[in-house]
PDB file of C-alpha atoms and ligand atoms in Angstrom:
ATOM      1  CA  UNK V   1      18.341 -65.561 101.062  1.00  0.00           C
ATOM      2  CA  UNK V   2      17.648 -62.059 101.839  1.00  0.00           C
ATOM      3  CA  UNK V   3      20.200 -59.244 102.104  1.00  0.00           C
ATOM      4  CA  UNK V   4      22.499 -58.815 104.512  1.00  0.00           C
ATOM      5  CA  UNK V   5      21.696 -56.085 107.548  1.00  0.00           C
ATOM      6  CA  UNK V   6      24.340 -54.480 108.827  1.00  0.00           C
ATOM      7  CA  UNK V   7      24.349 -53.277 112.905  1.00  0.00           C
ATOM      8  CA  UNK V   8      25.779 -49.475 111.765  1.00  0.00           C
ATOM      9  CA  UNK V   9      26.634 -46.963 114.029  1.00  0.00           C
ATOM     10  CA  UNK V  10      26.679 -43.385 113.307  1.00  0.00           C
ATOM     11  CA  UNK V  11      28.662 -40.407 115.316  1.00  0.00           C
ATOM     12  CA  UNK V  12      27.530 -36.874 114.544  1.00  0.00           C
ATOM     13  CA  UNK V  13      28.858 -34.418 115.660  1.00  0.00           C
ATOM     14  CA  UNK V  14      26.504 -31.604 118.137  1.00  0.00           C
ATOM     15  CA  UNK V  15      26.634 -28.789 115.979  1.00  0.00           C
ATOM     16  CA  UNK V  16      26.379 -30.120 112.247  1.00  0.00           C
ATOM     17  CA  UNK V  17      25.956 -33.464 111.741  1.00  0.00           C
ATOM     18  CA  UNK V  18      23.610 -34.288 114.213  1.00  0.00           C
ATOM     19  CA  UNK V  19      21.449 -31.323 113.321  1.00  0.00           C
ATOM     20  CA  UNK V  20      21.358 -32.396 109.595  1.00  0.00           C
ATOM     21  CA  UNK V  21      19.819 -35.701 110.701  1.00  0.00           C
ATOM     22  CA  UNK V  22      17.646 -33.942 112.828  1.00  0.00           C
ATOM     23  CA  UNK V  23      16.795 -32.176 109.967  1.00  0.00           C
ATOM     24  CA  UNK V  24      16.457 -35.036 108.225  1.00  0.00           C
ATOM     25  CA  UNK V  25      14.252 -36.381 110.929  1.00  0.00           C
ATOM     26  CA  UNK V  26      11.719 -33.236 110.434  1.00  0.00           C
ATOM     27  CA  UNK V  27      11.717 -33.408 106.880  1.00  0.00           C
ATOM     28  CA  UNK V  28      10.566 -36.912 106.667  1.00  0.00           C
ATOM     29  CA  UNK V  29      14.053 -37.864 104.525  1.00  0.00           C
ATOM     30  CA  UNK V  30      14.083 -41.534 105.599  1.00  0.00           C
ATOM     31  CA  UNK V  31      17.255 -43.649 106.116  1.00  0.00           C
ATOM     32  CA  UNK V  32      17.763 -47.365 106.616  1.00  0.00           C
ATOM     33  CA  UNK V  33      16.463 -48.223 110.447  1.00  0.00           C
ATOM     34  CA  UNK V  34      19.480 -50.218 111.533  1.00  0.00           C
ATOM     35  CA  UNK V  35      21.649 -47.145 111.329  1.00  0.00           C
ATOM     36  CA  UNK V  36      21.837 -45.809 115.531  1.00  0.00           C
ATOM     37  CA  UNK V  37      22.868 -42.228 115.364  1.00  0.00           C
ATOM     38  CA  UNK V  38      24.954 -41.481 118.431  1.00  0.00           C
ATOM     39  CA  UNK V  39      25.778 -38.013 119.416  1.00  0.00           C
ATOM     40  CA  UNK V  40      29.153 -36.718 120.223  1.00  0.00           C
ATOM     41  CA  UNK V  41      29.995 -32.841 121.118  1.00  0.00           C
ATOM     42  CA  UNK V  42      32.922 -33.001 118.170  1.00  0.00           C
ATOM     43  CA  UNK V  43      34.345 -36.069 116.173  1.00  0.00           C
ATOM     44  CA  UNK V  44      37.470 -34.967 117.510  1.00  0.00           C
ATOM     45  CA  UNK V  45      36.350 -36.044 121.039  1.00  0.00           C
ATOM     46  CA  UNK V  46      36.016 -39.770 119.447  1.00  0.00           C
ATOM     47  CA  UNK V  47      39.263 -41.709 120.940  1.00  0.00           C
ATOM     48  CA  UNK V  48      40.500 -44.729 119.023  1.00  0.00           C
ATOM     49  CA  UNK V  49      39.219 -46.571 121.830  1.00  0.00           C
ATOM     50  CA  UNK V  50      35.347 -45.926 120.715  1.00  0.00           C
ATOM     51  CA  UNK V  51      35.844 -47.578 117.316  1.00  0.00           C
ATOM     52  CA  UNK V  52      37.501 -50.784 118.415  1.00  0.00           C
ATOM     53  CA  UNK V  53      34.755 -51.111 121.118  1.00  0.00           C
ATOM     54  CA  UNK V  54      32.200 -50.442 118.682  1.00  0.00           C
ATOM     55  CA  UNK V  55      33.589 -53.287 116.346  1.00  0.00           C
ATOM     56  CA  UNK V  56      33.983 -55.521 119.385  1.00  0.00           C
ATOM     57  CA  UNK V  57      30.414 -55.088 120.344  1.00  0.00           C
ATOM     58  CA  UNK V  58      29.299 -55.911 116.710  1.00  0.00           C
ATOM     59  CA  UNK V  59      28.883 -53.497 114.931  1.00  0.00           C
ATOM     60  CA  UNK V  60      29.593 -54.016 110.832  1.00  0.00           C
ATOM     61  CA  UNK V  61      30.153 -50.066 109.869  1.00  0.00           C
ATOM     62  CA  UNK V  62      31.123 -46.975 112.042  1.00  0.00           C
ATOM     63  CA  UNK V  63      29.620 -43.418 110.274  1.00  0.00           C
ATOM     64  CA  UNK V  64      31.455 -40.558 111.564  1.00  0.00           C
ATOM     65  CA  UNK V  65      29.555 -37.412 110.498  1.00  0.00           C
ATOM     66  CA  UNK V  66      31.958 -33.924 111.506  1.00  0.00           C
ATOM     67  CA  UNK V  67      31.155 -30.404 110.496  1.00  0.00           C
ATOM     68  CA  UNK V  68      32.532 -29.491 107.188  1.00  0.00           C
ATOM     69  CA  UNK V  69      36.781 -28.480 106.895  1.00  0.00           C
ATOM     70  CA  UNK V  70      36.826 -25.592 108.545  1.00  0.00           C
ATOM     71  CA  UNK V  71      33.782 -25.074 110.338  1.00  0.00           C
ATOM     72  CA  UNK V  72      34.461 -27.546 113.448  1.00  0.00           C
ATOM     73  CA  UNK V  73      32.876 -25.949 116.837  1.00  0.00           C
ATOM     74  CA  UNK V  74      35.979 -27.164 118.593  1.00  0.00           C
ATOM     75  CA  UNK V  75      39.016 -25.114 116.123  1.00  0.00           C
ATOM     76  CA  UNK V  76      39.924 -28.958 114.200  1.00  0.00           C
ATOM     77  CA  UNK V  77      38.508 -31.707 116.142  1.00  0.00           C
ATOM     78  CA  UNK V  78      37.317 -32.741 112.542  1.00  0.00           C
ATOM     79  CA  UNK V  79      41.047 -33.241 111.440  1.00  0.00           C
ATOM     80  CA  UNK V  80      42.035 -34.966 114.347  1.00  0.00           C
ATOM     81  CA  UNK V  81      39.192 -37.372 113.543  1.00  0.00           C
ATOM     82  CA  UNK V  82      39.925 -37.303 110.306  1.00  0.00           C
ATOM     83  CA  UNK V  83      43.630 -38.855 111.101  1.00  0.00           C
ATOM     84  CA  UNK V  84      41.987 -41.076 113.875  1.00  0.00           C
ATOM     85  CA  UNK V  85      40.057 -42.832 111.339  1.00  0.00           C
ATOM     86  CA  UNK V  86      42.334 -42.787 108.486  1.00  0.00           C
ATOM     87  CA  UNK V  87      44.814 -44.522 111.256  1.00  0.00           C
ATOM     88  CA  UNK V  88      42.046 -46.920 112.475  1.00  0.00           C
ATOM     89  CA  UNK V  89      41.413 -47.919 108.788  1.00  0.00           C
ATOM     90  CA  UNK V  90      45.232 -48.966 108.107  1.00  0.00           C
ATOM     91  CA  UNK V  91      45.096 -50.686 111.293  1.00  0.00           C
ATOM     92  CA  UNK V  92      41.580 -52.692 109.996  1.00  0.00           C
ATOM     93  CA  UNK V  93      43.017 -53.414 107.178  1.00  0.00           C
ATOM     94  CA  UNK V  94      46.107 -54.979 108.416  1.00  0.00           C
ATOM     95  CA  UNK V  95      44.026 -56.726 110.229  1.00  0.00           C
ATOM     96  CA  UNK V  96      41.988 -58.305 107.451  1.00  0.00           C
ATOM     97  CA  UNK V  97      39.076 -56.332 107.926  1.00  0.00           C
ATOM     98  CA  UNK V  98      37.619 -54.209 104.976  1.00  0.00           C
ATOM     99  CA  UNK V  99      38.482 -50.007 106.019  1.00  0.00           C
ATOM    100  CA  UNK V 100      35.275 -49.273 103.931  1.00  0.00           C
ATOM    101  CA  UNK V 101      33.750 -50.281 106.951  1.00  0.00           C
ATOM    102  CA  UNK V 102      34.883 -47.299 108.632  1.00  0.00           C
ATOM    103  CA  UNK V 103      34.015 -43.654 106.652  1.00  0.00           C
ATOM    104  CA  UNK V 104      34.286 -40.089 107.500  1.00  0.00           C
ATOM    105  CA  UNK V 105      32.145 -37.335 105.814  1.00  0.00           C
ATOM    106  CA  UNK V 106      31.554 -34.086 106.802  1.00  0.00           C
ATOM    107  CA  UNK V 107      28.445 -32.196 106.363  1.00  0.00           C
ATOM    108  CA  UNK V 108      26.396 -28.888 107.332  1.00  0.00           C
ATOM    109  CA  UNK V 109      23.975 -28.377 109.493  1.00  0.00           C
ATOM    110  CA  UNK V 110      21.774 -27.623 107.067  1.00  0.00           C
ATOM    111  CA  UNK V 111      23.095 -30.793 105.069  1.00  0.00           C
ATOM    112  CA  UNK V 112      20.117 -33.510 105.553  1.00  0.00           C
ATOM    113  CA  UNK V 113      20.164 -34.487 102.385  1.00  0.00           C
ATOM    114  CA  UNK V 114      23.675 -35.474 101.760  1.00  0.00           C
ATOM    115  CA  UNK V 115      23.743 -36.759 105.164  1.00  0.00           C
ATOM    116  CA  UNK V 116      20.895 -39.163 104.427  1.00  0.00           C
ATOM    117  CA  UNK V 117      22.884 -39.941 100.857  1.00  0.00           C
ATOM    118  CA  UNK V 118      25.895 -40.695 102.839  1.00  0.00           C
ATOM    119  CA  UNK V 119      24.115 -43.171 105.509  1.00  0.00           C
ATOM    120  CA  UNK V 120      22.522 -45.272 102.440  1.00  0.00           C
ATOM    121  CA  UNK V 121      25.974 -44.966  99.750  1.00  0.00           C
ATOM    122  CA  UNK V 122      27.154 -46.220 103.867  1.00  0.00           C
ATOM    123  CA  UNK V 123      24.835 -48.860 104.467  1.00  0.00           C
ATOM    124  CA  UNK V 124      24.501 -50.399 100.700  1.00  0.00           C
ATOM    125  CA  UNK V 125      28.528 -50.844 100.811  1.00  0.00           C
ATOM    126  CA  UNK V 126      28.693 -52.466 104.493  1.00  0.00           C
ATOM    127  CA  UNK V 127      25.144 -54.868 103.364  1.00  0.00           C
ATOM    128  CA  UNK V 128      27.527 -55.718 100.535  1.00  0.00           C
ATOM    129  CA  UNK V 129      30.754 -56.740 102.563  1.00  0.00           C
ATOM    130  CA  UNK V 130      28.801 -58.828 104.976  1.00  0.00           C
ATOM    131  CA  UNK V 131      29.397 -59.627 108.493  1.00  0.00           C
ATOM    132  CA  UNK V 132      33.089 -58.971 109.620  1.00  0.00           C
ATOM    133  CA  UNK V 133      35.326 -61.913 108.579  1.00  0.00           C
ATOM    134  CA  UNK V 134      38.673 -61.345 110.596  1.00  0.00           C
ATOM    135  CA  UNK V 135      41.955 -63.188 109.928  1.00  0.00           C
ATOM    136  CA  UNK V 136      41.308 -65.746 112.734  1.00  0.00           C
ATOM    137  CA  UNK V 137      37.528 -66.444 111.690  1.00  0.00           C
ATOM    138  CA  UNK V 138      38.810 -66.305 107.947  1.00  0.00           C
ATOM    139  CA  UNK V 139      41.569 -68.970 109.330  1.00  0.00           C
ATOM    140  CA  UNK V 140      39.000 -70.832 111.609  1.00  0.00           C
ATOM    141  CA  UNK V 141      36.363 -71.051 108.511  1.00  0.00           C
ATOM    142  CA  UNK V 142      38.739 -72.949 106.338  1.00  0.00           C
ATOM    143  CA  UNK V 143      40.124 -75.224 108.813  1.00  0.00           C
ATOM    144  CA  UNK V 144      37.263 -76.425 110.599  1.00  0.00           C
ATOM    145  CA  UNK V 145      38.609 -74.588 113.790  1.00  0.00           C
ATOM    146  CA  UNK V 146      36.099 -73.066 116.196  1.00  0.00           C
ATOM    147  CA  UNK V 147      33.041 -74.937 115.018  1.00  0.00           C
TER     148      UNK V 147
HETATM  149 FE1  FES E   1      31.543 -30.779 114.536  1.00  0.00          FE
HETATM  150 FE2  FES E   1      33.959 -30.678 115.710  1.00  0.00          FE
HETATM  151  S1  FES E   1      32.153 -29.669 116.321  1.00  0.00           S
HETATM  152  S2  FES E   1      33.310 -31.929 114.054  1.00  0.00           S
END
Protein backbone atom coordinates (compact mmCIF):
# COMPACT_ATOMS: atom_id res chain seq x y z
CA UNK A 1 0.00 0.00 0.00
CA UNK A 2 1.37 3.24 -0.98
CA UNK A 3 1.74 6.31 1.25
CA UNK A 4 -0.72 8.26 2.45
CA UNK A 5 -1.51 11.86 0.51
CA UNK A 6 -2.59 14.37 2.45
CA UNK A 7 -5.25 17.29 0.88
CA UNK A 8 -2.89 20.33 2.60
CA UNK A 9 -3.72 23.72 2.49
CA UNK A 10 -1.36 26.49 2.77
CA UNK A 11 -2.11 30.39 3.80
CA UNK A 12 0.65 32.86 3.02
CA UNK A 13 0.57 35.76 3.79
CA UNK A 14 0.77 38.86 0.64
CA UNK A 15 3.87 40.32 1.55
CA UNK A 16 6.27 37.40 2.76
CA UNK A 17 5.13 34.19 2.60
CA UNK A 18 3.50 34.15 -0.50
CA UNK A 19 6.41 35.86 -2.19
CA UNK A 20 8.88 33.20 -0.84
CA UNK A 21 6.83 30.54 -2.65
CA UNK A 22 6.73 32.61 -5.49
CA UNK A 23 10.18 32.64 -5.20
CA UNK A 24 10.25 29.30 -4.81
CA UNK A 25 8.12 28.94 -7.87
CA UNK A 26 10.93 30.92 -10.05
CA UNK A 27 13.69 29.13 -8.69
CA UNK A 28 12.47 25.77 -9.63
CA UNK A 29 12.57 24.67 -5.58
CA UNK A 30 9.85 22.00 -5.93
CA UNK A 31 7.34 21.05 -3.17
CA UNK A 32 4.90 18.17 -2.86
CA UNK A 33 1.83 18.93 -5.52
CA UNK A 34 -1.03 18.32 -3.12
CA UNK A 35 -0.03 21.31 -1.07
CA UNK A 36 -2.78 24.45 -2.52
CA UNK A 37 -1.18 27.67 -1.55
CA UNK A 38 -3.93 30.15 -0.80
CA UNK A 39 -3.25 33.77 -0.46
CA UNK A 40 -4.34 35.94 2.34
CA UNK A 41 -3.38 39.87 2.73
CA UNK A 42 -2.05 38.96 6.57
CA UNK A 43 -2.46 35.68 8.68
CA UNK A 44 -4.00 37.88 11.04
CA UNK A 45 -7.00 38.35 8.67
CA UNK A 46 -7.49 34.33 9.01
CA UNK A 47 -10.72 33.99 11.46
CA UNK A 48 -11.11 30.75 13.36
CA UNK A 49 -13.87 30.19 11.13
CA UNK A 50 -11.39 29.46 7.97
CA UNK A 51 -9.66 26.56 9.75
CA UNK A 52 -12.69 24.63 10.89
CA UNK A 53 -14.13 25.04 7.32
CA UNK A 54 -11.01 23.98 5.89
CA UNK A 55 -11.02 20.73 8.10
CA UNK A 56 -14.71 20.28 7.32
CA UNK A 57 -14.09 20.38 3.65
CA UNK A 58 -11.24 17.76 4.02
CA UNK A 59 -8.46 18.95 4.30
CA UNK A 60 -5.68 16.75 6.53
CA UNK A 61 -3.10 19.83 7.37
CA UNK A 62 -3.60 23.70 7.40
CA UNK A 63 0.10 25.65 6.65
CA UNK A 64 -0.09 29.09 7.82
CA UNK A 65 2.96 30.93 6.44
CA UNK A 66 3.13 34.90 8.24
CA UNK A 67 5.97 37.31 7.85
CA UNK A 68 8.63 36.85 10.38
CA UNK A 69 7.98 38.44 14.40
CA UNK A 70 8.10 41.71 13.78
CA UNK A 71 7.92 42.37 10.28
CA UNK A 72 3.97 41.81 9.74
CA UNK A 73 2.58 44.43 6.96
CA UNK A 74 -0.45 44.82 9.17
CA UNK A 75 1.57 46.06 12.90
CA UNK A 76 0.87 42.03 14.51
CA UNK A 77 -1.60 40.27 12.49
CA UNK A 78 1.15 37.48 12.78
CA UNK A 79 0.56 37.29 16.65
CA UNK A 80 -2.96 37.34 16.47
CA UNK A 81 -2.60 34.31 14.18
CA UNK A 82 -0.21 33.03 16.09
CA UNK A 83 -2.84 32.80 19.23
CA UNK A 84 -5.64 31.83 16.67
CA UNK A 85 -3.86 28.75 15.88
CA UNK A 86 -2.30 27.93 19.07
CA UNK A 87 -6.20 28.21 20.32
CA UNK A 88 -7.48 26.15 17.32
CA UNK A 89 -4.82 23.45 18.16
CA UNK A 90 -6.05 23.00 21.96
CA UNK A 91 -9.42 22.96 20.63
CA UNK A 92 -8.25 19.92 17.91
CA UNK A 93 -6.82 18.29 20.32
CA UNK A 94 -9.61 18.13 22.72
CA UNK A 95 -11.26 17.04 20.12
CA UNK A 96 -9.17 13.98 19.32
CA UNK A 97 -7.61 15.32 16.42
CA UNK A 98 -3.70 15.50 16.19
CA UNK A 99 -2.70 19.78 16.54
CA UNK A 100 0.38 18.81 14.37
CA UNK A 101 -2.04 19.02 11.81
CA UNK A 102 -2.26 22.60 12.18
CA UNK A 103 1.44 24.66 12.10
CA UNK A 104 2.47 28.19 11.99
CA UNK A 105 5.90 29.36 10.63
CA UNK A 106 6.94 32.50 9.67
CA UNK A 107 9.26 33.31 6.95
CA UNK A 108 10.82 36.20 4.65
CA UNK A 109 10.13 37.15 1.58
CA UNK A 110 13.17 36.24 0.47
CA UNK A 111 12.74 32.85 2.49
CA UNK A 112 11.96 30.12 -0.42
CA UNK A 113 13.99 27.83 0.85
CA UNK A 114 12.85 27.39 4.34
CA UNK A 115 9.45 27.87 3.11
CA UNK A 116 9.76 24.88 0.79
CA UNK A 117 11.58 22.96 4.00
CA UNK A 118 8.63 23.83 6.03
CA UNK A 119 5.83 22.56 3.39
CA UNK A 120 7.75 19.01 3.12
CA UNK A 121 8.93 18.73 7.33
CA UNK A 122 4.62 19.78 6.86
CA UNK A 123 3.56 17.31 4.52
CA UNK A 124 5.91 14.17 5.67
CA UNK A 125 4.29 14.65 9.35
CA UNK A 126 0.47 14.98 8.11
CA UNK A 127 1.32 11.67 5.29
CA UNK A 128 2.38 10.11 8.58
CA UNK A 129 -0.81 10.81 10.80
CA UNK A 130 -3.15 9.73 8.09
CA UNK A 131 -6.56 10.78 7.30
CA UNK A 132 -8.34 12.61 10.27
CA UNK A 133 -9.72 10.04 12.77
CA UNK A 134 -12.14 12.14 15.08
CA UNK A 135 -13.60 10.90 18.39
CA UNK A 136 -16.92 9.85 16.74
CA UNK A 137 -15.20 8.00 13.66
CA UNK A 138 -12.56 6.66 16.28
CA UNK A 139 -15.91 5.55 18.32
CA UNK A 140 -17.83 4.47 15.10
CA UNK A 141 -14.60 2.32 13.85
CA UNK A 142 -14.59 0.16 16.90
CA UNK A 143 -18.17 -0.39 17.25
CA UNK A 144 -19.27 -1.18 13.94
CA UNK A 145 -21.34 2.15 13.94
CA UNK A 146 -21.68 4.08 10.69
CA UNK A 147 -20.68 1.30 8.33
FE1 LIG B 1 2.42 38.93 6.66
FE2 LIG B 1 0.75 40.04 8.44
S1 LIG B 1 1.35 40.83 6.53
S2 LIG B 1 1.65 38.07 8.49
Amino acid sequence: MGKYEPKIIAFCCHYCAYSAADLAGSSRLQYPANVHIVRTPCTGRLEIDYYMKAFENGMDGILVAGCEEGSCHFKDGNLLAKRRVNSIRTVLAEAGIEMERLRMVNVSAAGARPLVEYIKEFVETVSNLGPIKTKETVKNTTTGAGK
